[in-house]
XYZ file of N, CA and C in Angstrom:
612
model
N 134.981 44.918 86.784
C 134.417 46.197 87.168
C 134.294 46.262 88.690
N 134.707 47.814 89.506
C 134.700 47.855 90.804
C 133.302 47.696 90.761
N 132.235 48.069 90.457
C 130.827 48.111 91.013
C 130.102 47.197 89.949
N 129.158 46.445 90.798
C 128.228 45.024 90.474
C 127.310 45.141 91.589
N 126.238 44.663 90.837
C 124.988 45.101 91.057
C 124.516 43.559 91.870
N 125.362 43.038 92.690
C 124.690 41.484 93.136
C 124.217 41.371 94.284
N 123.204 42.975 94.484
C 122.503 42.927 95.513
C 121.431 42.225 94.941
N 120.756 41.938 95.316
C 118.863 40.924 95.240
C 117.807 42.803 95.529
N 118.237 43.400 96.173
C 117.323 44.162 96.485
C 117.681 45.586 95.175
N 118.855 45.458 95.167
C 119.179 46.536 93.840
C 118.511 46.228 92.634
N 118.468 44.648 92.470
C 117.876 44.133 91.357
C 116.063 44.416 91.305
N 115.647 44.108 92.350
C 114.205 44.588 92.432
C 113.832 45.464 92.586
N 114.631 46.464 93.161
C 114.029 48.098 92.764
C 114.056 48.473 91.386
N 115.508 47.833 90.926
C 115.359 48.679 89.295
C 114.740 48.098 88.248
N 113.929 46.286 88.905
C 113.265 45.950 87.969
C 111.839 46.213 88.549
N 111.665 46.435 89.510
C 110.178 47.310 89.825
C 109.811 48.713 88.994
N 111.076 49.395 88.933
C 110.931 50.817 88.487
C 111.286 51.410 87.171
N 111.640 49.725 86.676
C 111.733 49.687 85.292
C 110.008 50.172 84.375
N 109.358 49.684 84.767
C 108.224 50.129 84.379
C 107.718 51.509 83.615
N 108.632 52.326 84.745
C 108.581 53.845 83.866
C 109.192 53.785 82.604
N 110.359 53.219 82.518
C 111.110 53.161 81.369
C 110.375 52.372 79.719
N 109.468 51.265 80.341
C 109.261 50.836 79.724
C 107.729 51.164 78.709
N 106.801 52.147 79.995
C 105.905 52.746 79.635
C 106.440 53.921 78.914
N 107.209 54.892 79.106
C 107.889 55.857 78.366
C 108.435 55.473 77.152
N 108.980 54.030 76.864
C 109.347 53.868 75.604
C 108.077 53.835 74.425
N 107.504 52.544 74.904
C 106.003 52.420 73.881
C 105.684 53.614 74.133
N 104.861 54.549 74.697
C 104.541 55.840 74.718
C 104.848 56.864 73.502
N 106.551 57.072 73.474
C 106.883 57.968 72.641
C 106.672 57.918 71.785
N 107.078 55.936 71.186
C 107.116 55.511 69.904
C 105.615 55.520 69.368
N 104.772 55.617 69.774
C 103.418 55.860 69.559
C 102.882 56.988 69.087
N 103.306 58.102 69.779
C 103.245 58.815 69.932
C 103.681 59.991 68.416
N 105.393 59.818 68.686
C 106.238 60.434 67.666
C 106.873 59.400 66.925
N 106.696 58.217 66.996
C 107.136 57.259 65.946
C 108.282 57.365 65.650
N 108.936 57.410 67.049
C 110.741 57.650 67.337
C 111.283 57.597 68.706
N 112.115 57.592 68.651
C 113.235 57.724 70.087
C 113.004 58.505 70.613
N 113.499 59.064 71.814
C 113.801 60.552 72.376
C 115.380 61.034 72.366
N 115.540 61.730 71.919
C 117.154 62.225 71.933
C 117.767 61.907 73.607
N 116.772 62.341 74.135
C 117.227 62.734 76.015
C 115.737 61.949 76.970
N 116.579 60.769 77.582
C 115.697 60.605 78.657
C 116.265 61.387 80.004
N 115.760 61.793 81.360
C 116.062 62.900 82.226
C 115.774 62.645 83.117
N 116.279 61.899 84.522
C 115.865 61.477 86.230
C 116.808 62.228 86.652
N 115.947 62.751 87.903
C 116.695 63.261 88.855
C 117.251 62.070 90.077
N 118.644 62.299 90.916
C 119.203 61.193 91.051
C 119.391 61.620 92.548
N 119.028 60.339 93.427
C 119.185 60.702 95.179
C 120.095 59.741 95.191
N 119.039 58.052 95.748
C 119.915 56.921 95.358
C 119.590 56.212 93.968
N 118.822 56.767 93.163
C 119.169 56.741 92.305
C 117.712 55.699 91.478
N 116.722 55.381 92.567
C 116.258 53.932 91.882
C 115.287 54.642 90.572
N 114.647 55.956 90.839
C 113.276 55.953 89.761
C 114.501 56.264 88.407
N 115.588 56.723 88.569
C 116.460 56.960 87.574
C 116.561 55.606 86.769
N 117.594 54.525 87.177
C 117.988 53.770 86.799
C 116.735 52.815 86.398
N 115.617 52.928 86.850
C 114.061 51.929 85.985
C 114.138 52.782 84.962
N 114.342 53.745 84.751
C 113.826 55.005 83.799
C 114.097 54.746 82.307
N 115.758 54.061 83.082
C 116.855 54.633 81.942
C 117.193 53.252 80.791
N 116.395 51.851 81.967
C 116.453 50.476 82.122
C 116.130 50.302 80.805
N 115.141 50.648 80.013
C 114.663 50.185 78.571
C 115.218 51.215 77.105
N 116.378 52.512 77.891
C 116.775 52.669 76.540
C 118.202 53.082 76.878
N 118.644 52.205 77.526
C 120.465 52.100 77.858
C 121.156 51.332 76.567
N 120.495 50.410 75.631
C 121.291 50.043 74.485
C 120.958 50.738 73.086
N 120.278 51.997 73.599
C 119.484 53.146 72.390
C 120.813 53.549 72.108
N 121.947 53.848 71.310
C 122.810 54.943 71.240
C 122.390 56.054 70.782
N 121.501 56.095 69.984
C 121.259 57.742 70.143
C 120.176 57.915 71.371
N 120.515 57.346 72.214
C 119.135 57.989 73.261
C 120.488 58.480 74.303
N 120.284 59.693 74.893
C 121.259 60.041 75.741
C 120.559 60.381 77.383
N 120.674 58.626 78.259
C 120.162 59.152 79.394
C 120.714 59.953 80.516
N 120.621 61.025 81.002
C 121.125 61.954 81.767
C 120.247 61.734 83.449
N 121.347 61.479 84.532
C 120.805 61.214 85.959
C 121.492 62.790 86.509
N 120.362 63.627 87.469
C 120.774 65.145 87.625
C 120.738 64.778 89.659
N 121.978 64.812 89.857
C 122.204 64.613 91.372
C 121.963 66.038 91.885
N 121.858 66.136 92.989
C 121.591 67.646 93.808
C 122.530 68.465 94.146
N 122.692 69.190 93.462
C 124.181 70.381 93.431
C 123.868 71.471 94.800
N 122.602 71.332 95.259
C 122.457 71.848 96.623
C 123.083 73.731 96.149
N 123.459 74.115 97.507
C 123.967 75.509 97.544
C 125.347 75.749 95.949
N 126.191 74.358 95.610
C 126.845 74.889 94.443
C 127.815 73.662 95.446
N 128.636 72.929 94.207
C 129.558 71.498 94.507
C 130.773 72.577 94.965
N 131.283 73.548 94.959
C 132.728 73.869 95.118
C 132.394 74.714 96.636
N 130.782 73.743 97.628
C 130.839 74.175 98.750
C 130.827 72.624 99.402
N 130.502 72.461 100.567
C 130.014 71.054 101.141
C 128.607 70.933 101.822
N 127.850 71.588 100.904
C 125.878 71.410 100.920
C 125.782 70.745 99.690
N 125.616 69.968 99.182
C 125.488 69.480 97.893
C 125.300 68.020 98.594
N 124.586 66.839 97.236
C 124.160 65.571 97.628
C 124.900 64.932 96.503
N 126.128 65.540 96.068
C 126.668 64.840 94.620
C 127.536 63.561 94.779
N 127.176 62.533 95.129
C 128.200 61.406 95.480
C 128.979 61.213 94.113
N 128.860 61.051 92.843
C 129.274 60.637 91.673
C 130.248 62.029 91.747
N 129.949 63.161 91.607
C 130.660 64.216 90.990
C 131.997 64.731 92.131
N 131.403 64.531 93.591
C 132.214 64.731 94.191
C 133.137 63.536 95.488
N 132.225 62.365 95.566
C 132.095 61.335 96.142
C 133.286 60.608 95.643
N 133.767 59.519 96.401
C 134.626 58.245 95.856
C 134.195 57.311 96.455
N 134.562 56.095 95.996
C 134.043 54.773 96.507
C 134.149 54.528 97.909
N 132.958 53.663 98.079
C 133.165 53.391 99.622
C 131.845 52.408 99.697
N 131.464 51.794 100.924
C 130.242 51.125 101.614
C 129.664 51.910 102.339
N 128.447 51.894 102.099
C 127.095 52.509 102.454
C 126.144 51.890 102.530
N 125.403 51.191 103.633
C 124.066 50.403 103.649
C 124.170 49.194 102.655
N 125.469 48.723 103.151
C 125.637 47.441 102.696
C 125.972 46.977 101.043
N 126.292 48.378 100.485
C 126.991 48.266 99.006
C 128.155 49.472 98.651
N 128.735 48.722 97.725
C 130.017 49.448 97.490
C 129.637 50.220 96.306
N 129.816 51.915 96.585
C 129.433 52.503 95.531
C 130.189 53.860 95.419
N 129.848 54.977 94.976
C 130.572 56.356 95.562
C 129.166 56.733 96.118
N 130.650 57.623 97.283
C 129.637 58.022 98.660
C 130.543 59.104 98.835
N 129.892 59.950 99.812
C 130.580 61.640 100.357
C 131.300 60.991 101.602
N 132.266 61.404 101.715
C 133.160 60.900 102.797
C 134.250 62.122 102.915
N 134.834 61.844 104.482
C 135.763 62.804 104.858
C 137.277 61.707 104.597
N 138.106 62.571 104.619
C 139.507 61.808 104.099
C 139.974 61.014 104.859
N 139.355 60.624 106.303
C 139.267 59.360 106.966
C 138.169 58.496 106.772
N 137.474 58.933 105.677
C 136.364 57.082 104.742
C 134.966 57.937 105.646
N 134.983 58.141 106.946
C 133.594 58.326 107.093
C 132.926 59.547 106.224
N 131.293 58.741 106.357
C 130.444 58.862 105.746
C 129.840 60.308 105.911
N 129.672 61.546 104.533
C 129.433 63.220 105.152
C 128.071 63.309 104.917
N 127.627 64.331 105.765
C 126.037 64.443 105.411
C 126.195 64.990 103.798
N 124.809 64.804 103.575
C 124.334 65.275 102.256
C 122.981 66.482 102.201
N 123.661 67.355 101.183
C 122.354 68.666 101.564
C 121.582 68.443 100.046
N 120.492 69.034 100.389
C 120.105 69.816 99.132
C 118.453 69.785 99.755
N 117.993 71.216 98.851
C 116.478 71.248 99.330
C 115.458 70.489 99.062
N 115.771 69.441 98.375
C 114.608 68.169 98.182
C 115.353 66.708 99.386
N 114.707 66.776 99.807
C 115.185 65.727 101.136
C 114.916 64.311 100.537
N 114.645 63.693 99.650
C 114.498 62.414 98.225
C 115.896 62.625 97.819
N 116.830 63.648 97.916
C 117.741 63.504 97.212
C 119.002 63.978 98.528
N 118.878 63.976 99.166
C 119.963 64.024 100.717
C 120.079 63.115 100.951
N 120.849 62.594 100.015
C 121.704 61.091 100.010
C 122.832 60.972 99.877
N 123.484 60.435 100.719
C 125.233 60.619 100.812
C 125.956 59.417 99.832
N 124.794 58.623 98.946
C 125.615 58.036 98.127
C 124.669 57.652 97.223
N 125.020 57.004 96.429
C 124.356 56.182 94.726
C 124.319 54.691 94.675
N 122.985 54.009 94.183
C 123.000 52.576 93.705
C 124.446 52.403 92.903
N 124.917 51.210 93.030
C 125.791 50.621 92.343
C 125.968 51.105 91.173
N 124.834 50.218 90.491
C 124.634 50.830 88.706
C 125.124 52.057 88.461
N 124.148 52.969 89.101
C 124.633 54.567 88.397
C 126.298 54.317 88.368
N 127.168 54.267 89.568
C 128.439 54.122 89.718
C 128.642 53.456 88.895
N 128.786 52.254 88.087
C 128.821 51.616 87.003
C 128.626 52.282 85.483
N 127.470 52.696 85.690
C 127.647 53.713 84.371
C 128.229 55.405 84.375
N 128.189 55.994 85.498
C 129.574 56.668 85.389
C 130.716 56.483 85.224
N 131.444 55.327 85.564
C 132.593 55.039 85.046
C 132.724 54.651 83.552
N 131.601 53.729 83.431
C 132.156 53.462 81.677
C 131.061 54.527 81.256
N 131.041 55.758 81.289
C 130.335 56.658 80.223
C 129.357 56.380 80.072
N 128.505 55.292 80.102
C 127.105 54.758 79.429
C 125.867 55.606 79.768
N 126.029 56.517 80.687
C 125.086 57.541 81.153
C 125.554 58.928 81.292
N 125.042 60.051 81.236
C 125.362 61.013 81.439
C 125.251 61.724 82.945
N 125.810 62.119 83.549
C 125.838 62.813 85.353
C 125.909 64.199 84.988
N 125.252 64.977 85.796
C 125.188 66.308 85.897
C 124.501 66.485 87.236
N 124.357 68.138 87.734
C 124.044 68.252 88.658
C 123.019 69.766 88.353
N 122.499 69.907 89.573
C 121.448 71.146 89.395
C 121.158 71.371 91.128
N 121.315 72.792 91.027
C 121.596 73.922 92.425
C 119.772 74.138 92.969
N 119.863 74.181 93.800
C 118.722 74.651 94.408
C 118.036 75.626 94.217
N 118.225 76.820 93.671
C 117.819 77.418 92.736
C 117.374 77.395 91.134
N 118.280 76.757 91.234
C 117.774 76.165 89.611
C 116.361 75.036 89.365
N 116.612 74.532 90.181
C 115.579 73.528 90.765
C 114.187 73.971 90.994
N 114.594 75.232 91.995
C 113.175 76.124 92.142
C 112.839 76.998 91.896
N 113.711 76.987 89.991
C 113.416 78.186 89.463
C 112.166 77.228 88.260
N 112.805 76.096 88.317
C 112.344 74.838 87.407
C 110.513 74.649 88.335
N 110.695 74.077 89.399
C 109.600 73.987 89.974
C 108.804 74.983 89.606
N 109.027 76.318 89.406
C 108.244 77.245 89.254
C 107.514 77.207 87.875
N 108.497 77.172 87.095
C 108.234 77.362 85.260
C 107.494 76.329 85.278
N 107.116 74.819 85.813
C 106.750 73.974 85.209
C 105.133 74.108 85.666
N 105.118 74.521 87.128
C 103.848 74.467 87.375
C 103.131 75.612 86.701
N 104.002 76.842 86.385
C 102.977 78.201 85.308
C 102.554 77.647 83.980
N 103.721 76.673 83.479
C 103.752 76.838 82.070
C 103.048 75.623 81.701
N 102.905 74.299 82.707
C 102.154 73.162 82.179
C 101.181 72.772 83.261
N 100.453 73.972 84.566
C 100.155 73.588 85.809
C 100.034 72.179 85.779
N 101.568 71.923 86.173
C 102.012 70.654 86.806
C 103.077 71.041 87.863
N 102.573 70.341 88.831
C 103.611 70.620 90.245
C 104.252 69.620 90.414
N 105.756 69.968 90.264
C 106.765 68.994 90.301
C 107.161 68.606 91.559
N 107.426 67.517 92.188
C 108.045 67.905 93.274
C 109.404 68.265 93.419
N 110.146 68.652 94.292
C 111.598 69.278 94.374
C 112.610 68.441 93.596
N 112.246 66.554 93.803
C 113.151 65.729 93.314
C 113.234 65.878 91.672
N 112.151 65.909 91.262
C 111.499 65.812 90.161
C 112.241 67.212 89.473
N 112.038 68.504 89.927
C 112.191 70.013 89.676
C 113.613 69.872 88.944
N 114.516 69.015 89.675
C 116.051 68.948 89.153
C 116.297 68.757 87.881
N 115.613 67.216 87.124
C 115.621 67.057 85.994
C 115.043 67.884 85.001
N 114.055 68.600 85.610
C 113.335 69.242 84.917
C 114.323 70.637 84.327
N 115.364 71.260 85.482
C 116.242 72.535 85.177
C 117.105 72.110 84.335
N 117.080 70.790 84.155
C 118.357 70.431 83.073
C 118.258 71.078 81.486
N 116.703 71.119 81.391
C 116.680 71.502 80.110
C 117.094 72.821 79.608
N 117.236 73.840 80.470
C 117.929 74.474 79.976
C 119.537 74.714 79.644
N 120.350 73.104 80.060
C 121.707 73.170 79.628
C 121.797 71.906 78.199
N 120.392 71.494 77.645
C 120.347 70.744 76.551
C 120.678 72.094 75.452
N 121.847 71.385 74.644
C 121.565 72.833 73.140
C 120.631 72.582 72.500
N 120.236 73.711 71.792
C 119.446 73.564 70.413
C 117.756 72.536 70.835
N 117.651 73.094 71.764
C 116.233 72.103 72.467
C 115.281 72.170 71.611
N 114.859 73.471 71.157
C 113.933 73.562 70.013
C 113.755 71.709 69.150
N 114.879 71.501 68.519
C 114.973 70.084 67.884
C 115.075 69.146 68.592
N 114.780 68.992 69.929
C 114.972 67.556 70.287
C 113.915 67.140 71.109
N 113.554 66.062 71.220
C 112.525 65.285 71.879
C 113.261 64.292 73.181
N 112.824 64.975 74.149
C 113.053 64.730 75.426
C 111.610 63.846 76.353
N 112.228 62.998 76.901
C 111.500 62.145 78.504
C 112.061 62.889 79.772
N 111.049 63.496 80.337
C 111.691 64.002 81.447
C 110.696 62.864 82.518
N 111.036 62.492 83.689
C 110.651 61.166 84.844
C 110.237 62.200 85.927
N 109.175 62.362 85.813
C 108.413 63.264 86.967
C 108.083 62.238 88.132
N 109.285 62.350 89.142
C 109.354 60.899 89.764
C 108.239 61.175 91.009
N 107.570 62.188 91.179
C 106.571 62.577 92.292
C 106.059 63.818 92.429
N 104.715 63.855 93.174
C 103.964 65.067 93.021
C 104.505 66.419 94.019
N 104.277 67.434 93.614
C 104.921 68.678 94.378
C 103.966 69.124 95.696
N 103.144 68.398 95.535
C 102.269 68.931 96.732
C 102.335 68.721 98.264
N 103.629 67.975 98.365
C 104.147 67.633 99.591
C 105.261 68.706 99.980
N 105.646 69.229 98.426
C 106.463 70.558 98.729
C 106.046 71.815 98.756
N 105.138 72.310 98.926
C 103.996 73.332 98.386
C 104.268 74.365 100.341
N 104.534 73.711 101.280
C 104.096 74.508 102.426
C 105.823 75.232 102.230
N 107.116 74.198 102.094
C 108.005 74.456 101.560
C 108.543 75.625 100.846
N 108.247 75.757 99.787
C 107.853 76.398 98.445
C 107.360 77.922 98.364
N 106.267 77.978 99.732
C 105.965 78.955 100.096
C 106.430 79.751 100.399
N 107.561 79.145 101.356
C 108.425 79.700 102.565
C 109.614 80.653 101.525
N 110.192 79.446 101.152
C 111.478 80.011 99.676
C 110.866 81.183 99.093
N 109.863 80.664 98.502
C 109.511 82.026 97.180
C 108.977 83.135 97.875
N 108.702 83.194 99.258
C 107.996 84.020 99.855
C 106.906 84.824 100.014
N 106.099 83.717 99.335
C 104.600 83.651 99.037
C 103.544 84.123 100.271
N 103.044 84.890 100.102
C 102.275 85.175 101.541
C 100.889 84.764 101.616
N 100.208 84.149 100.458
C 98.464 83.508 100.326
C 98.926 81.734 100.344
């Protein structure tokens, strides 16, 4: 396999941040005395994803989905999608997919959550995009802070922007009504709130 994970520091983020994954598992099963159809991280470089996803990657019916930042829309160059639009390359000392111009250097990365203006991906994810073992998708800045919005009316919970991404996914799950979803609320929105203001054009 092009991508291997034999950084020391890749290994301790995703076994630091495994934790979520592992609290989310006992949780559910407690809970609903079952799986979740869909676990759901939003993806910069990728680490609260890949702890997330760490304790139900040999679930086959668990389908984990990482949602990179589709920014203004991928068929522009504002977007943070290294997997969807990226190819391999070195970045901060690992070989992974990264945004690059057709001479290898390294392109900025947009999108309105600045957690996710990352011009490339941990190893792993790259690893499980290639062999399928995860699902990649992406979500627009709008969608994001159409998500941020619904979540804080409908469960006053304030997502933050990173967080907001995974959260818009659910409306491209079918038939949601039936399924039991983990969404990884990887941080609080209140750092995005002066932000937030500005966009929605909130005047109090």
């Amino acid at each position: 396999q092009m991508f291997i994970n034999a950084s020391p520091k890749q290994k301790i983020v995703r076994d630091f941040q495994a934790i979520r994954g592992y609290e989310a598992r006992a949780q559910i099963l407690e809970k609903e005395n079952r799986l979740p159809d869909y676990v759901i991280a939003c993806i910069g470089g990728g680490s609260n994803a890949i702890g997330t996803f760490q304790h139900f990657l040999e679930d086959e019916k668990v389908e984990c989905v990482g949602i990179e930042a589709g920014g203004l829309g991928i068929e522009t160059d504002k977007h943070g999608c290294s997997l969807k639009k990226g190819r391999p390359g070195v970045l901060h000392g690992q070989m992974s997919y990264t945004l690059q111009d057709e001479d290898g250097q390294i392109q900025e990365a947009y999108s309105i959550s600045a957690g996710l203006d990352y011009p490339g991906i941990g190893p792993e994810h790259s690893f499980h995009n290639d062999n399928k073992s995860v699902t990649y998708d992406n979500v627009t800045d709008q969608e994001a802070l159409d998500a941020f919005v619904w979540l804080s009316q409908k469960e006053g919970i304030i997502p933050a922007f990173e967080s907001a991404h995974a959260v818009a996914y659910l409306k491209k799950i079918p038939d949601i009504q039936n399924k039991r979803v983990i969404i990884n609320l990887s941080g609080r929105g209140d750092k995005d709130m002066i932000q937030a203001k500005d966009l929605l054009n909130v005047d109090n």
